[in-house]
């Protein structure tokens, strides 16, 4: 593939992810709702070195996004929590596509927890039905001796099993304290609850992935879905659509094969701009690491799961995107008590770019990022020599 076509593929991918325009989905609450509907899911994560992943993903795409907006959307019945390839917020319109996995867990075809305590689960369901929503913290006691279903760990497992098999939904969350309620009391009455066929689920996944990624691989369409039958149906549907001329294949320089809608490479795409984006490690655009490497030649690993002695870039490095390229990564930490953002290190890929232009874009980005972290100041510990000498003088207090 020639460099011009590869650049267009990258732009197609980034445009589909909402990363080339300043406000592709609009602003504020309405923008956040539209972003989740378009992306198909936003991953929820517990790591709090900087603002959590679900907030970070939306901040990167929705001007005026506020941290409480995901909970507002949850309360309004616009989104729901469940499992995508990980815990996630999903569009409520996609609720019925969560049913096959729930059925597989409830019927024992697949396991969330092995040997779930069904007696304890029945007791919890009865309590929630009688007394109303239940928080996981409501199961905790201050006593050192715990017995029966008041033993927090088994009770928590039972709650999660009921949630994963569909008897319960999450009606509210306060930080990472979730509130569980009966599905029939949480789910809006207009939502489709009909079990989709495997063909309908496969078609949904293909359409969703083409919409939010622009180009897909067979492996990527069923990312982290360990279901051979579903993968087979997806492959057959892709082959049918290609035979009908609706889809076409492209091969990038690494030898990886991708699928795009016919004529996608001829579409008018948003122009590249000089805005630099600081992305979450769990951002939808980078979470499929093999795809990221094949398409952008960006070898990225989240090293918080790597022993400290084996880390190359730092505990929680954030990808840096500039003019259609992943140009580097930033390891940082938000010190919330002192409202200070510590940039522990900056690393750059061996790209040729205008260093002064990138530095100017980075300063703009870090100012906005500090606001997002509720930090008033920023410092830089380690970076290439020119950046280390120049950038601290340009980083002014955040106002």
Coordinates of C-alpha atoms in Angstrom, one line a residue:
X1 CA 0.0 0.0 0.0
X2 CA 1.4 3.4 -0.9
X3 CA 1.8 6.1 1.8
X4 CA -1.0 8.2 0.5
X5 CA -3.6 5.4 0.7
X6 CA -2.3 4.5 4.2
X7 CA -2.7 8.1 5.3
X8 CA -6.3 8.0 4.0
X9 CA -7.0 4.8 5.9
X10 CA -5.7 6.3 9.1
X11 CA -7.8 9.4 8.6
X12 CA -10.9 7.2 7.9
X13 CA -10.2 5.4 11.1
X14 CA -9.7 8.6 13.2
X15 CA -12.7 10.4 11.7
X16 CA -14.9 7.4 12.5
X17 CA -13.6 7.6 16.1
X18 CA -14.5 11.3 16.3
X19 CA -10.9 12.4 16.8
X20 CA -10.4 14.7 13.8
X21 CA -13.1 17.3 14.4
X22 CA -13.4 19.7 17.4
X23 CA -17.0 18.6 18.3
X24 CA -18.1 15.7 16.1
X25 CA -21.0 14.9 18.3
X26 CA -22.0 18.3 19.7
X27 CA -21.4 19.6 23.2
X28 CA -22.3 18.7 26.8
X29 CA -24.8 16.1 27.7
X30 CA -26.3 15.8 24.3
X31 CA -22.8 15.4 22.8
X32 CA -21.9 12.7 25.4
X33 CA -25.1 10.8 24.5
X34 CA -24.4 10.9 20.8
X35 CA -20.8 9.9 21.3
X36 CA -21.7 6.8 23.2
X37 CA -24.4 5.9 20.7
X38 CA -21.8 6.3 17.9
X39 CA -18.9 4.5 19.6
X40 CA -21.0 1.6 20.8
X41 CA -19.5 1.5 24.2
X42 CA -17.2 3.5 26.5
X43 CA -15.0 1.4 28.8
X44 CA -15.3 1.9 32.6
X45 CA -12.0 1.4 34.5
X46 CA -11.0 1.6 38.1
X47 CA -7.5 3.2 37.7
X48 CA -7.5 6.8 39.0
X49 CA -3.9 8.0 38.2
X50 CA -5.7 10.6 36.1
X51 CA -9.5 11.0 35.5
X52 CA -11.0 7.6 34.9
X53 CA -11.2 6.2 31.4
X54 CA -14.9 6.6 30.8
X55 CA -14.6 10.3 31.5
X56 CA -11.4 10.7 29.6
X57 CA -12.8 9.1 26.4
X58 CA -15.7 11.5 26.4
X59 CA -13.6 14.5 27.3
X60 CA -11.5 13.8 24.2
X61 CA -14.5 14.1 21.9
X62 CA -17.1 16.2 23.6
X63 CA -16.5 19.9 24.5
X64 CA -18.3 20.9 27.7
X65 CA -18.3 17.3 29.0
X66 CA -18.7 17.2 32.8
X67 CA -17.9 14.2 35.1
X68 CA -21.5 13.8 36.3
X69 CA -22.9 13.4 32.8
X70 CA -22.5 9.7 32.5
X71 CA -24.6 9.3 35.7
X72 CA -27.2 11.7 34.2
X73 CA -27.4 9.5 31.1
X74 CA -27.7 6.4 33.3
X75 CA -30.6 8.0 35.3
X76 CA -32.3 9.1 32.2
X77 CA -32.2 5.6 30.7
X78 CA -30.1 6.7 27.7
X79 CA -27.3 4.2 28.5
X80 CA -26.8 1.1 30.6
X81 CA -23.9 -0.7 32.2
X82 CA -22.8 -4.1 31.1
X83 CA -19.9 -6.0 29.6
X84 CA -18.5 -5.2 26.1
X85 CA -15.0 -6.5 26.1
X86 CA -14.8 -5.0 29.6
X87 CA -17.2 -3.2 31.9
X88 CA -18.7 -0.4 29.9
X89 CA -21.4 2.2 29.3
X90 CA -23.5 1.1 26.3
X91 CA -26.4 2.7 24.4
X92 CA -29.7 1.6 25.8
X93 CA -30.9 1.0 22.2
X94 CA -28.4 -1.9 22.1
X95 CA -29.7 -3.5 25.2
X96 CA -31.1 -6.6 23.5
X97 CA -27.7 -7.4 22.0
X98 CA -26.5 -8.0 25.6
X99 CA -29.1 -10.8 26.1
X100 CA -27.2 -13.7 24.4
X101 CA -24.3 -13.3 26.8
X102 CA -26.6 -13.0 29.8
X103 CA -28.5 -16.1 28.7
X104 CA -25.2 -18.0 28.2
X105 CA -24.2 -17.1 31.8
X106 CA -27.6 -17.9 33.3
X107 CA -27.9 -21.2 31.5
X108 CA -24.4 -22.3 32.5
X109 CA -23.1 -22.3 28.9
X110 CA -20.4 -20.0 30.0
X111 CA -19.3 -19.0 33.5
X112 CA -18.9 -15.7 35.3
X113 CA -18.2 -17.3 38.6
X114 CA -18.0 -21.1 38.8
X115 CA -20.5 -22.7 41.2
X116 CA -22.5 -19.6 42.0
X117 CA -24.4 -19.7 45.3
X118 CA -27.9 -19.9 44.1
X119 CA -29.5 -19.8 47.6
X120 CA -27.6 -16.6 48.4
X121 CA -28.6 -15.2 45.0
X122 CA -32.3 -16.0 45.7
X123 CA -32.1 -14.2 49.1
X124 CA -30.5 -11.1 47.5
X125 CA -33.2 -11.0 44.8
X126 CA -35.9 -11.3 47.4
X127 CA -34.4 -8.5 49.5
X128 CA -34.1 -6.2 46.5
X129 CA -37.6 -7.0 45.4
X130 CA -39.0 -6.2 48.9
X131 CA -36.7 -3.4 50.1
X132 CA -35.6 -1.7 46.9
X133 CA -32.2 -1.0 45.3
X134 CA -29.1 -2.3 47.1
X135 CA -25.6 -0.9 47.1
X136 CA -22.6 -3.3 47.5
X137 CA -21.6 -1.2 50.5
X138 CA -24.9 -2.1 52.2
X139 CA -23.6 -5.7 52.5
X140 CA -20.6 -4.6 54.5
X141 CA -20.5 -4.9 58.3
X142 CA -18.1 -3.5 60.9
X143 CA -17.9 -6.8 62.7
X144 CA -14.9 -9.1 62.3
X145 CA -17.0 -12.2 62.3
X146 CA -19.2 -12.5 59.3
X147 CA -21.7 -15.2 58.6
X148 CA -24.3 -16.2 56.1
X149 CA -25.1 -13.8 53.2
X150 CA -23.7 -10.9 55.3
X151 CA -20.2 -12.2 54.4
X152 CA -19.3 -9.5 52.0
X153 CA -17.3 -11.4 49.5
X154 CA -19.8 -14.1 48.7
X155 CA -22.6 -11.6 48.7
X156 CA -20.7 -9.3 46.3
X157 CA -20.1 -12.3 44.0
X158 CA -23.8 -13.2 44.1
X159 CA -24.7 -9.6 43.2
X160 CA -22.3 -9.6 40.3
X161 CA -23.6 -13.0 39.1
X162 CA -27.2 -11.7 39.2
X163 CA -26.1 -8.6 37.3
X164 CA -24.1 -10.5 34.7
X165 CA -26.9 -13.0 34.0
X166 CA -29.4 -10.2 33.6
X167 CA -31.6 -10.4 36.7
X168 CA -30.2 -7.1 38.1
X169 CA -29.1 -3.9 36.4
X170 CA -27.1 -1.0 37.8
X171 CA -29.4 1.9 38.5
X172 CA -26.8 4.3 39.9
X173 CA -23.2 4.6 40.8
X174 CA -21.3 6.9 43.2
X175 CA -17.6 6.7 42.1
X176 CA -17.2 2.9 42.0
X177 CA -20.0 2.1 44.4
X178 CA -22.7 0.6 42.3
X179 CA -26.4 0.4 43.1
X180 CA -28.3 -2.7 41.9
X181 CA -32.0 -3.0 41.2
X182 CA -34.3 -5.5 39.5
X183 CA -34.0 -5.2 35.7
X184 CA -37.7 -4.7 35.2
X185 CA -37.5 -1.6 37.5
X186 CA -34.5 -0.1 35.8
X187 CA -35.1 -0.8 32.1
X188 CA -37.2 1.8 30.3
X189 CA -40.5 0.2 29.0
X190 CA -39.8 1.1 25.3
X191 CA -36.6 -0.9 25.1
X192 CA -36.4 -3.9 22.9
X193 CA -36.0 -7.1 25.0
X194 CA -36.3 -9.7 22.3
X195 CA -33.4 -12.1 22.1
X196 CA -31.6 -11.5 18.8
X197 CA -30.6 -14.4 16.6
X198 CA -26.9 -15.1 16.1
X199 CA -27.3 -13.7 12.5
X200 CA -28.8 -10.5 13.9
X201 CA -26.0 -10.2 16.5
X202 CA -23.3 -10.7 13.9
X203 CA -24.9 -8.1 11.6
X204 CA -25.1 -5.6 14.5
X205 CA -21.4 -6.1 15.4
X206 CA -20.3 -5.7 11.8
X207 CA -22.3 -2.5 11.3
X208 CA -21.3 -1.1 14.7
X209 CA -17.5 -1.7 14.1
X210 CA -17.6 -0.2 10.6
X211 CA -19.4 2.8 12.0
X212 CA -17.1 3.5 14.8
X213 CA -13.8 2.3 13.3
X214 CA -14.2 3.0 9.6
X215 CA -12.2 -0.1 8.8
X216 CA -12.2 -3.5 10.5
X217 CA -10.5 -6.8 10.7
X218 CA -12.3 -10.1 11.1
X219 CA -10.6 -10.5 14.5
X220 CA -11.5 -7.0 15.5
X221 CA -15.2 -7.4 14.9
X222 CA -15.5 -10.0 17.6
X223 CA -12.7 -8.6 19.8
X224 CA -12.6 -10.5 23.1
X225 CA -15.8 -12.4 22.3
X226 CA -14.8 -16.1 22.8
X227 CA -17.7 -17.5 20.7
X228 CA -16.6 -19.6 17.7
X229 CA -20.1 -19.9 16.3
X230 CA -20.5 -16.1 16.3
X231 CA -17.1 -15.7 14.7
X232 CA -18.1 -18.1 12.0
X233 CA -21.3 -16.3 11.2
X234 CA -19.5 -12.9 11.1
X235 CA -17.0 -14.3 8.6
X236 CA -19.8 -15.7 6.4
X237 CA -21.7 -12.4 6.5
X238 CA -18.5 -10.4 5.6
X239 CA -17.8 -12.8 2.7
X240 CA -21.4 -12.3 1.5
X241 CA -21.2 -8.5 1.7
X242 CA -17.9 -8.5 -0.1
X243 CA -19.4 -10.8 -2.9
X244 CA -22.3 -8.4 -3.2
X245 CA -19.8 -5.4 -3.6
X246 CA -20.9 -3.7 -0.3
X247 CA -17.5 -4.2 1.3
X248 CA -14.0 -4.4 0.0
X249 CA -10.7 -5.5 1.4
X250 CA -7.5 -3.6 1.8
X251 CA -4.1 -4.8 2.9
X252 CA -1.7 -2.5 4.8
X253 CA 2.1 -2.6 4.6
X254 CA 2.4 -4.9 7.6
X255 CA 0.4 -7.5 5.7
X256 CA -2.7 -7.0 7.9
X257 CA -6.0 -7.3 6.0
X258 CA -8.8 -4.8 6.8
X259 CA -12.4 -4.4 5.4
X260 CA -14.0 -1.1 4.5
X261 CA -17.3 -0.1 3.0
X262 CA -17.1 0.1 -0.8
X263 CA -16.0 3.5 -1.8
X264 CA -14.9 4.5 1.7
X265 CA -11.5 5.6 0.6
X266 CA -13.0 8.0 -2.0
X267 CA -15.1 9.8 0.6
X268 CA -14.4 13.4 1.7
X269 CA -12.8 13.2 5.1
X270 CA -12.1 15.9 7.7
X271 CA -8.8 17.7 7.2
X272 CA -6.0 17.1 9.6
X273 CA -5.5 20.0 12.0
X274 CA -2.8 21.0 14.5
X275 CA -4.6 20.0 17.6
X276 CA -2.8 17.5 19.8
X277 CA -4.9 15.0 21.7
X278 CA -4.0 13.3 25.0
X279 CA -5.9 10.0 24.9
X280 CA -6.8 7.4 27.5
X281 CA -5.0 4.0 27.4
X282 CA -8.5 2.6 27.3
X283 CA -9.7 4.9 24.5
X284 CA -11.7 3.1 21.8
X285 CA -9.2 4.1 19.2
X286 CA -6.2 2.3 20.8
X287 CA -7.7 -0.5 22.8
X288 CA -7.2 -3.1 20.0
X289 CA -3.4 -3.0 20.3
X290 CA -2.6 -5.3 17.3
X291 CA -4.9 -3.1 15.1
X292 CA -3.2 0.0 16.3
X293 CA 0.3 -1.4 15.5
X294 CA -0.8 -2.6 12.1
X295 CA -2.5 0.6 11.0
X296 CA -0.3 3.3 12.7
X297 CA 2.9 1.4 13.4
X298 CA 2.4 2.4 17.1
X299 CA 3.6 -0.3 19.5
X300 CA 1.6 0.5 22.7
X301 CA 1.4 -1.3 25.9
X302 CA -0.2 -0.1 29.2
X303 CA 2.7 -0.8 31.6
X304 CA 0.8 -0.5 34.9
X305 CA 0.4 -4.3 34.5
X306 CA 4.1 -4.8 33.9
X307 CA 6.6 -5.2 36.8
X308 CA 8.3 -1.9 37.6
X309 CA 11.7 -3.1 36.6
X310 CA 10.5 -4.1 33.1
X311 CA 8.7 -0.8 32.2
X312 CA 10.0 1.2 29.3
X313 CA 7.8 4.3 29.4
X314 CA 6.2 4.4 32.9
X315 CA 3.2 3.2 34.9
X316 CA 0.4 5.0 33.1
X317 CA 1.4 6.4 29.7
X318 CA -1.2 8.2 27.7
X319 CA -1.0 8.1 23.9
X320 CA -0.4 11.4 22.1
X321 CA -2.2 11.9 18.7
X322 CA -1.1 14.7 16.4
X323 CA -2.0 15.3 12.7
X324 CA -3.2 11.7 12.1
X325 CA -0.1 10.1 13.8
X326 CA 0.5 8.7 17.3
X327 CA 3.6 10.6 17.9
X328 CA 4.4 9.7 21.5
X329 CA 3.2 9.0 25.0
X330 CA 3.1 10.9 28.3
X331 CA 3.4 9.3 31.8
X332 CA 1.7 11.5 34.3
X333 CA -0.2 11.6 37.6
X334 CA -2.8 14.0 38.9
X335 CA -2.0 14.9 42.6
X336 CA -5.5 15.8 43.6
X337 CA -4.8 17.1 47.1
X338 CA -2.3 19.7 45.8
X339 CA -4.2 20.1 42.5
X340 CA -1.0 19.5 40.6
X341 CA -0.3 17.5 37.4
X342 CA 3.0 15.8 37.4
X343 CA 4.3 14.9 33.9
X344 CA 6.8 12.2 34.9
X345 CA 8.1 11.7 31.4
X346 CA 7.5 12.5 27.7
X347 CA 8.5 10.1 25.0
X348 CA 8.3 10.6 21.2
X349 CA 8.2 8.2 18.3
X350 CA 10.8 8.5 15.5
X351 CA 8.5 10.6 13.4
X352 CA 9.5 13.7 11.4
X353 CA 7.4 16.6 12.6
X354 CA 7.8 20.3 13.3
X355 CA 9.0 20.2 16.9
X356 CA 8.0 23.8 17.6
X357 CA 4.5 23.3 16.2
X358 CA 4.1 20.1 18.3
X359 CA 5.3 21.9 21.4
X360 CA 2.8 24.7 20.8
X361 CA 0.0 22.1 20.3
X362 CA 1.1 20.2 23.4
X363 CA 0.9 23.4 25.6
X364 CA -2.6 24.0 24.4
X365 CA -3.5 20.4 25.1
X366 CA -1.9 20.2 28.5
X367 CA -3.8 23.4 29.6
X368 CA -7.1 21.8 28.7
X369 CA -6.0 18.5 30.3
X370 CA -5.1 20.2 33.6
X371 CA -8.6 21.8 33.7
X372 CA -10.1 18.3 33.1
X373 CA -8.0 16.9 36.0
X374 CA -8.9 19.9 38.2
X375 CA -5.3 20.7 38.5
X376 CA -3.9 24.3 38.9
X377 CA -0.3 23.6 38.1
X378 CA 1.9 21.3 36.0
X379 CA 5.5 20.2 36.1
X380 CA 7.7 18.2 33.8
X381 CA 10.3 15.7 35.1
X382 CA 11.8 13.9 32.0
X383 CA 11.7 14.6 28.3
X384 CA 14.0 15.0 25.3
X385 CA 16.6 17.6 25.9
X386 CA 15.1 20.4 23.9
X387 CA 11.7 19.9 25.5
X388 CA 13.1 19.6 29.0
X389 CA 15.0 22.9 28.6
X390 CA 12.2 24.8 26.8
X391 CA 8.9 23.5 27.8
X392 CA 9.0 24.3 31.6
X393 CA 9.5 28.0 30.7
X394 CA 6.4 27.9 28.5
X395 CA 4.1 26.0 30.9
X396 CA 2.3 28.7 32.8
X397 CA 0.0 28.3 35.8
X398 CA -3.4 27.0 34.7
X399 CA -6.1 29.7 34.9

